[in-house]
């Protein structure tokens, strides 16, 4: 459920008409709903309520300061995967003890920064990384709290580019080698081994792969405890999917996911961490664009928008489907017609949808891309020298620009000329 609904014939974000935002900030832009963000975060928090837990929002999904602050004020922790994300989380007021640091390629500089300013835990993904972290921690005279990310070799049955839990993926250490790696970790004086971490992929639409992975984690918890490790935290990653269309079968709910965690891992006496990203923010955000032209091709009509693949990369990169809805509500029973929906970037991959059946649209009309809150703005680029588009946050009847659109000058001024030019 989200808070983007038609009222009086026009699409609103909560109580604000999207057309009003468009008139004020221009198009294209991203808009997020505070009520949806809050609701989705709470669903996870409540689903885990029976167990000691921390919901660490995977901020790679959307990392604007205003989004982070909204979630941090609700008690969220953060899952970060770079020094930049760590700095953003700290800047948004998230205390270090609520930040977990994931990712396969943490540098010594990133480790140093996080250990100095405070960190809840590093999710270590390889033996060389573990040894490097040990050295950095020792040089600072501290112990780095760690969980080791294991790769359970489970098929998440999602898009190949976002599956992470198979042995062919670069993530984690093979679960078969976990005991040996934990044994080495226990000998390293700069590390404090506190838990186990797993994340099998993103946009999962069924619980079965989670069940398989969690059962393996339950077994591993027992085995590691028998080996003498004080396993007190289980980080189960993120990945729960969202409905991208109104008609397909909805993925499992956070409550069902929470019940599964409780069923399989609830009696381990561990604090549970999860790292949801997409489900928190995906359906809390919309990309709003304007039709520039409707162009009749030989066998089809092209809807040419002012948004492009550089603004929303998911269709070009993953063949992802985003529902496209007109901002002015069509009269009931209006016939639909097929359009190829494209952007102005100079490549054919700049196609949002082929033969999408939409009610008739004309130049100047506004459309919204649904489910664009996650992996939308954060994956944008300035390809074709198109400045990053603004982000807007709505809260009830108020809205605020949370990232302004840079001018061409601001974009160009980031380049510097070498002395010989
Ligand atoms: N934890 C870890 C270690 C991750 O790698 C990810 C996502 C998450 C949590 C959050 O997963 P979520 O709950 O959002 O599914 N750009 C792609 C998605 C990449 C996901 C990468 N890792 C897309 O647009 O679909």
Coordinates of C-alpha atoms and ligand atoms in Angstrom, one line a residue:
X1 CA 0.0 0.0 0.0
X2 CA 1.2 3.5 -0.7
X3 CA 0.0 7.1 -0.5
X4 CA -0.2 8.0 -4.2
X5 CA -3.8 8.1 -5.0
X6 CA -6.2 10.0 -7.2
X7 CA -8.3 12.7 -5.6
X8 CA -10.6 15.0 -7.4
X9 CA -9.3 13.5 -10.7
X10 CA -5.6 14.1 -10.1
X11 CA -2.8 12.0 -8.7
X12 CA -1.7 13.1 -5.2
X13 CA 1.3 12.3 -3.0
X14 CA -0.5 12.2 0.3
X15 CA -2.5 15.5 0.4
X16 CA -0.4 17.3 -2.3
X17 CA -1.4 17.3 -6.0
X18 CA 1.6 16.1 -8.1
X19 CA 0.7 18.8 -10.6
X20 CA 1.4 21.4 -7.9
X21 CA 4.8 20.0 -7.3
X22 CA 5.5 19.9 -11.0
X23 CA 4.5 23.6 -11.4
X24 CA 6.9 24.5 -8.5
X25 CA 10.0 22.4 -9.2
X26 CA 9.6 21.5 -12.9
X27 CA 9.9 18.0 -14.4
X28 CA 11.2 15.4 -14.1
X29 CA 11.5 14.9 -10.4
X30 CA 11.4 12.2 -7.7
X31 CA 8.8 12.5 -5.0
X32 CA 8.6 10.4 -1.8
X33 CA 5.8 10.0 0.7
X34 CA 6.7 10.2 4.4
X35 CA 3.6 8.3 5.4
X36 CA 4.5 5.3 3.1
X37 CA 8.1 5.3 4.3
X38 CA 7.0 5.3 7.9
X39 CA 4.5 2.6 7.4
X40 CA 6.9 0.3 5.6
X41 CA 9.6 0.7 8.2
X42 CA 7.1 0.0 11.0
X43 CA 5.9 -3.1 9.3
X44 CA 9.3 -4.6 9.6
X45 CA 9.9 -3.3 13.1
X46 CA 6.5 -4.8 14.2
X47 CA 7.2 -8.0 12.4
X48 CA 10.3 -8.5 14.5
X49 CA 8.8 -7.2 17.7
X50 CA 8.8 -10.6 19.4
X51 CA 12.6 -10.8 19.2
X52 CA 15.4 -8.4 20.2
X53 CA 16.1 -6.8 16.9
X54 CA 17.3 -3.8 14.8
X55 CA 16.0 -2.9 11.4
X56 CA 19.0 -1.5 9.5
X57 CA 17.6 0.2 6.4
X58 CA 19.8 -0.6 3.3
X59 CA 20.4 3.0 2.3
X60 CA 21.8 2.0 -1.1
X61 CA 18.1 2.0 -2.1
X62 CA 17.7 5.7 -1.5
X63 CA 20.1 7.8 0.5
X64 CA 18.9 11.3 0.6
X65 CA 19.5 12.9 4.0
X66 CA 15.8 13.6 4.5
X67 CA 14.9 10.0 3.9
X68 CA 17.6 8.8 6.3
X69 CA 16.6 11.3 8.9
X70 CA 12.9 10.3 8.6
X71 CA 13.8 6.7 9.2
X72 CA 16.5 7.4 11.8
X73 CA 13.9 9.3 13.9
X74 CA 11.8 6.1 13.9
X75 CA 14.7 4.2 15.4
X76 CA 16.1 2.7 12.2
X77 CA 19.7 1.5 12.0
X78 CA 21.5 1.7 8.7
X79 CA 23.2 -0.8 6.5
X80 CA 26.0 1.0 4.6
X81 CA 28.3 -0.3 1.9
X82 CA 30.8 2.5 1.4
X83 CA 32.6 5.3 3.2
X84 CA 30.2 7.7 1.5
X85 CA 27.2 5.9 2.8
X86 CA 28.7 5.8 6.3
X87 CA 29.3 9.5 6.1
X88 CA 25.7 10.1 5.0
X89 CA 24.3 8.0 7.8
X90 CA 26.4 9.9 10.4
X91 CA 25.4 13.2 8.9
X92 CA 21.8 12.3 9.1
X93 CA 22.3 11.7 12.9
X94 CA 22.4 7.9 13.0
X95 CA 24.6 6.9 15.9
X96 CA 27.5 4.6 15.0
X97 CA 26.1 1.9 17.2
X98 CA 23.2 1.6 14.8
X99 CA 25.3 1.3 11.6
X100 CA 26.4 -2.0 10.1
X101 CA 29.0 -1.9 7.4
X102 CA 28.5 -4.4 4.5
X103 CA 30.2 -4.9 1.1
X104 CA 32.9 -7.0 -0.5
X105 CA 35.5 -4.4 -0.9
X106 CA 35.9 -2.2 2.2
X107 CA 39.1 -0.3 2.0
X108 CA 41.4 0.3 5.0
X109 CA 40.5 4.0 4.8
X110 CA 36.8 3.1 5.2
X111 CA 37.5 0.7 8.1
X112 CA 39.6 3.3 9.8
X113 CA 36.9 6.0 9.5
X114 CA 34.1 3.7 10.8
X115 CA 36.2 2.4 13.7
X116 CA 37.2 5.9 14.7
X117 CA 33.7 7.4 14.6
X118 CA 31.8 4.3 15.9
X119 CA 30.3 1.2 14.3
X120 CA 27.9 -1.5 15.3
X121 CA 29.4 -4.2 13.3
X122 CA 31.3 -5.0 10.1
X123 CA 29.9 -7.7 7.9
X124 CA 33.2 -9.3 6.7
X125 CA 33.1 -10.9 3.3
X126 CA 36.5 -12.6 2.9
X127 CA 39.6 -13.7 4.7
X128 CA 41.8 -11.0 3.3
X129 CA 39.3 -8.4 4.4
X130 CA 39.1 -10.0 7.8
X131 CA 42.9 -9.8 8.2
X132 CA 43.0 -6.2 7.0
X133 CA 40.3 -5.2 9.5
X134 CA 42.2 -6.9 12.2
X135 CA 45.3 -4.8 11.4
X136 CA 43.4 -1.5 11.2
X137 CA 41.7 -2.2 14.5
X138 CA 44.9 -3.1 16.2
X139 CA 46.6 0.1 14.9
X140 CA 43.8 2.0 16.6
X141 CA 44.0 -0.1 19.7
X142 CA 40.4 -1.3 19.4
X143 CA 38.5 -4.4 18.7
X144 CA 36.3 -4.4 15.6
X145 CA 32.9 -6.2 16.1
X146 CA 32.3 -8.5 13.2
X147 CA 29.8 -10.9 11.7
X148 CA 31.1 -13.0 8.8
X149 CA 28.9 -13.1 5.7
X150 CA 28.3 -16.6 4.6
X151 CA 27.2 -17.6 1.2
X152 CA 24.6 -20.4 1.7
X153 CA 24.5 -21.4 -1.9
X154 CA 20.7 -20.8 -2.2
X155 CA 18.9 -19.8 -5.3
X156 CA 16.9 -16.7 -4.6
X157 CA 15.0 -17.1 -7.8
X158 CA 15.3 -13.4 -8.7
X159 CA 17.0 -11.5 -11.6
X160 CA 20.5 -12.8 -12.2
X161 CA 22.1 -9.3 -11.6
X162 CA 20.6 -9.0 -8.1
X163 CA 21.0 -12.6 -6.9
X164 CA 23.8 -12.9 -4.3
X165 CA 23.5 -16.2 -2.5
X166 CA 24.8 -18.7 -5.0
X167 CA 28.3 -20.0 -4.8
X168 CA 29.0 -18.5 -8.2
X169 CA 28.4 -15.0 -6.8
X170 CA 31.2 -12.8 -5.4
X171 CA 29.5 -12.4 -2.0
X172 CA 30.5 -13.9 1.4
X173 CA 32.5 -17.0 2.2
X174 CA 31.2 -20.4 1.3
X175 CA 29.2 -21.8 4.2
X176 CA 31.1 -25.0 4.0
X177 CA 34.3 -23.1 5.0
X178 CA 32.6 -21.0 7.7
X179 CA 33.9 -22.9 10.7
X180 CA 37.5 -22.7 9.5
X181 CA 37.2 -18.9 8.9
X182 CA 35.6 -18.3 12.3
X183 CA 38.4 -20.3 13.9
X184 CA 40.9 -18.0 12.4
X185 CA 38.9 -14.9 13.3
X186 CA 38.9 -16.0 16.9
X187 CA 42.7 -15.9 16.9
X188 CA 42.9 -12.3 15.6
X189 CA 43.3 -9.8 18.5
X190 CA 41.7 -6.9 16.7
X191 CA 38.4 -8.7 16.1
X192 CA 35.4 -9.4 18.3
X193 CA 33.4 -12.2 16.6
X194 CA 29.8 -11.5 17.5
X195 CA 27.6 -12.9 14.8
X196 CA 26.7 -14.3 11.4
X197 CA 25.5 -12.4 8.3
X198 CA 23.7 -13.6 5.3
X199 CA 22.0 -11.9 2.3
X200 CA 20.8 -14.0 -0.6
X201 CA 19.5 -11.4 -3.1
X202 CA 17.0 -8.7 -3.8
X203 CA 13.4 -8.6 -5.0
X204 CA 12.6 -12.0 -3.6
X205 CA 9.0 -12.9 -4.2
X206 CA 8.7 -16.0 -2.2
X207 CA 9.7 -17.2 1.3
X208 CA 11.1 -20.6 0.3
X209 CA 14.7 -19.4 -0.4
X210 CA 14.7 -17.5 2.9
X211 CA 13.6 -20.7 4.7
X212 CA 16.4 -22.7 3.2
X213 CA 19.0 -20.0 4.0
X214 CA 17.7 -19.4 7.5
X215 CA 17.8 -23.2 8.3
X216 CA 21.4 -23.2 7.2
X217 CA 22.1 -20.3 9.5
X218 CA 20.4 -22.0 12.4
X219 CA 22.6 -25.1 11.9
X220 CA 25.7 -22.9 11.6
X221 CA 24.8 -21.0 14.8
X222 CA 24.8 -24.3 16.7
X223 CA 28.0 -25.5 15.1
X224 CA 29.9 -22.3 15.8
X225 CA 28.7 -22.2 19.4
X226 CA 29.9 -25.7 19.8
X227 CA 33.2 -24.5 18.5
X228 CA 33.3 -22.0 21.3
X229 CA 32.2 -18.8 19.5
X230 CA 29.8 -16.4 21.3
X231 CA 27.3 -15.9 18.5
X232 CA 24.9 -13.3 19.7
X233 CA 23.7 -11.5 16.6
X234 CA 22.2 -12.8 13.3
X235 CA 22.1 -10.4 10.4
X236 CA 19.7 -11.8 7.9
X237 CA 20.2 -9.2 5.1
X238 CA 17.4 -7.7 3.1
X239 CA 15.8 -8.6 -0.2
X240 CA 12.0 -8.9 0.4
X241 CA 10.4 -8.0 -2.9
X242 CA 7.6 -5.5 -3.7
X243 CA 4.7 -5.6 -6.1
X244 CA 5.8 -3.7 -9.3
X245 CA 2.4 -4.3 -10.9
X246 CA -1.1 -4.1 -9.5
X247 CA -2.1 -7.4 -11.1
X248 CA 0.6 -9.8 -10.3
X249 CA 0.8 -11.8 -7.2
X250 CA 2.0 -9.8 -4.2
X251 CA 5.2 -11.0 -2.6
X252 CA 5.0 -12.2 1.0
X253 CA 4.4 -9.5 3.7
X254 CA 6.9 -8.4 6.3
X255 CA 4.8 -10.1 8.9
X256 CA 5.1 -13.5 7.2
X257 CA 8.8 -12.9 6.8
X258 CA 9.1 -12.0 10.5
X259 CA 7.1 -15.1 11.5
X260 CA 9.5 -17.2 9.4
X261 CA 12.5 -15.7 11.2
X262 CA 10.9 -16.3 14.5
X263 CA 10.0 -19.9 13.6
X264 CA 13.5 -20.8 12.5
X265 CA 15.8 -18.6 14.5
X266 CA 13.6 -17.2 17.3
X267 CA 14.9 -19.7 19.9
X268 CA 18.6 -19.0 19.4
X269 CA 18.7 -16.1 21.9
X270 CA 20.3 -13.9 19.3
X271 CA 19.5 -10.3 18.4
X272 CA 18.1 -10.2 14.9
X273 CA 19.1 -7.7 12.3
X274 CA 17.6 -7.2 8.9
X275 CA 18.6 -4.9 6.1
X276 CA 15.6 -4.1 4.0
X277 CA 15.9 -1.4 1.3
X278 CA 13.5 -1.8 -1.5
X279 CA 10.5 -2.6 0.5
X280 CA 10.9 0.4 2.8
X281 CA 11.3 3.0 0.0
X282 CA 10.3 1.4 -3.3
X283 CA 6.6 2.1 -3.3
X284 CA 7.2 5.3 -1.3
X285 CA 8.6 7.0 -4.3
X286 CA 7.4 8.1 -7.8
X287 CA 9.3 9.6 -10.7
X288 CA 7.2 12.3 -12.4
X289 CA 7.9 13.2 -16.0
X290 CA 6.3 15.2 -18.7
X291 CA 5.4 14.1 -22.2
X292 CA 7.5 16.2 -24.7
X293 CA 6.2 14.7 -27.9
X294 CA 4.0 11.9 -29.2
X295 CA 5.7 10.7 -32.3
X296 CA 4.0 8.4 -34.7
X297 CA 6.4 5.7 -36.0
X298 CA 5.7 3.3 -38.8
X299 CA 4.0 0.7 -36.7
X300 CA 3.8 2.3 -33.3
X301 CA 3.5 5.5 -31.3
X302 CA 6.4 6.7 -29.2
X303 CA 5.7 8.6 -26.0
X304 CA 8.8 10.8 -25.7
X305 CA 9.3 11.9 -22.1
X306 CA 11.6 14.4 -20.4
X307 CA 12.9 11.7 -18.1
X308 CA 15.4 9.2 -19.4
X309 CA 17.5 6.2 -18.6
X310 CA 20.0 8.4 -16.8
X311 CA 17.2 9.3 -14.3
X312 CA 15.7 5.8 -13.9
X313 CA 18.1 3.1 -15.0
X314 CA 16.2 0.0 -13.9
X315 CA 14.2 -0.6 -17.2
X316 CA 17.4 -0.4 -19.3
X317 CA 19.5 -2.3 -16.9
X318 CA 17.3 -5.1 -15.6
X319 CA 14.3 -4.9 -18.1
X320 CA 12.4 -3.8 -15.0
X321 CA 8.8 -3.0 -15.2
X322 CA 7.5 0.2 -13.7
X323 CA 3.8 1.0 -13.9
X324 CA 3.2 4.3 -15.7
X325 CA 0.2 6.3 -14.7
X326 CA -1.2 9.5 -15.9
X327 CA -1.3 12.3 -13.4
X328 CA -4.8 13.5 -14.6
X329 CA -7.1 10.6 -13.9
X330 CA -8.6 9.3 -17.2
X331 CA -12.4 9.1 -17.4
X332 CA -13.7 5.6 -16.5
X333 CA -13.8 3.3 -19.5
X334 CA -11.2 5.3 -21.6
X335 CA -9.7 3.0 -24.2
X336 CA -6.0 2.3 -23.9
X337 CA -3.5 2.2 -26.7
X338 CA 0.0 0.8 -27.0
X339 CA 2.9 3.2 -26.7
X340 CA 6.7 2.7 -26.6
X341 CA 7.7 4.9 -23.7
X342 CA 11.1 6.4 -24.3
X343 CA 13.4 9.2 -23.1
X344 CA 15.5 11.7 -25.0
X345 CA 18.9 10.0 -24.5
X346 CA 20.7 9.0 -27.7
X347 CA 20.5 5.3 -27.5
X348 CA 17.8 2.7 -28.1
X349 CA 18.3 1.3 -24.6
X350 CA 16.6 4.5 -23.4
X351 CA 13.3 2.8 -23.4
X352 CA 11.1 2.5 -20.4
X353 CA 8.4 0.3 -21.8
X354 CA 7.4 -1.3 -25.1
X355 CA 3.9 -1.5 -26.3
X356 CA 2.6 -0.3 -22.9
X357 CA -1.1 0.1 -23.0
X358 CA -2.0 3.5 -21.6
X359 CA -4.9 5.9 -22.0
X360 CA -4.2 8.5 -24.7
X361 CA -1.6 11.1 -23.7
X362 CA -0.5 14.3 -25.4
X363 CA 2.4 16.6 -25.2
X364 CA 2.5 18.5 -21.9
X365 CA 0.8 15.7 -19.9
X366 CA 2.4 14.5 -16.7
X367 CA 3.0 10.8 -15.9
X368 CA 4.2 9.0 -12.9
X369 CA 6.5 6.0 -12.7
X370 CA 5.4 3.9 -9.8
X371 CA 7.7 2.0 -7.4
X372 CA 10.6 4.2 -8.3
X373 CA 11.6 5.1 -4.8
X374 CA 14.2 2.4 -4.5
X375 CA 17.2 2.2 -6.8
X376 CA 15.9 5.2 -8.7
X377 CA 17.6 8.5 -7.7
X378 CA 20.6 6.7 -6.3
X379 CA 21.4 5.0 -9.6
X380 CA 21.0 8.2 -11.7
X381 CA 23.8 9.8 -13.7
X382 CA 24.4 12.9 -15.7
X383 CA 24.7 11.0 -19.0
X384 CA 24.1 13.3 -22.0
X385 CA 24.8 16.1 -19.6
X386 CA 21.4 15.9 -18.1
X387 CA 21.7 17.3 -14.5
X388 CA 20.5 15.0 -11.7
X389 CA 16.8 15.6 -11.1
X390 CA 15.4 17.0 -7.9
X391 CA 14.0 15.0 -5.1
X392 CA 10.9 16.1 -3.1
X393 CA 9.5 14.8 0.1
X394 CA 5.9 15.1 1.0
X395 CA 4.5 15.0 4.5
X396 CA 0.7 15.4 4.7
X397 CA -0.1 18.6 3.0
X398 CA 3.4 19.9 2.9
X399 CA 6.2 19.3 0.5
X400 CA 9.9 20.3 0.4
X401 CA 12.7 20.0 -2.1
X402 CA 15.2 17.7 -0.5
X403 CA 17.7 17.9 -3.4
X404 CA 17.5 20.8 -5.8
X405 CA 18.0 20.6 -9.5
X406 CA 21.5 21.9 -10.3
X407 CA 21.9 24.5 -12.9
X408 CA 23.9 23.8 -16.0
X409 CA 26.6 26.1 -14.6
X410 CA 26.8 24.2 -11.4
X411 CA 27.2 21.0 -13.3
X412 CA 29.9 22.4 -15.6
X413 CA 31.8 24.1 -12.7
X414 CA 32.6 20.7 -11.2
X415 CA 35.1 20.2 -14.1
X416 CA 38.4 21.8 -13.8
X417 CA 40.9 22.7 -16.6
X418 CA 44.5 21.6 -16.3
X419 CA 47.1 24.3 -16.3
X420 CA 48.1 23.8 -20.0
X421 CA 44.6 24.6 -21.3
Ligands
LIG1 N1 21.8 -6.0 2.2 C1 22.8 -6.2 1.3 C2 24.1 -6.8 1.7 C3 22.5 -5.9 -0.1 O1 23.5 -6.2 -1.0 C4 21.3 -5.4 -0.4 C5 21.0 -5.1 -1.8 C6 20.3 -5.2 0.6 C7 20.6 -5.5 1.9 C8 19.0 -4.6 0.3 O2 18.2 -5.4 -0.5 P1 16.7 -5.0 -0.8 O3 15.9 -5.1 0.5 O4 16.7 -3.6 -1.3 O5 16.3 -5.9 -1.9 N2 19.8 -2.0 -8.1 C9 19.0 -3.2 -8.0 C10 19.0 -3.8 -6.6 C11 20.4 -4.1 -6.1 C12 20.4 -4.7 -4.7 C13 21.8 -4.8 -4.1 N3 21.8 -5.2 -2.8 C14 17.6 -3.0 -8.5 O6 17.4 -1.8 -8.9 O7 16.8 -3.8 -8.5

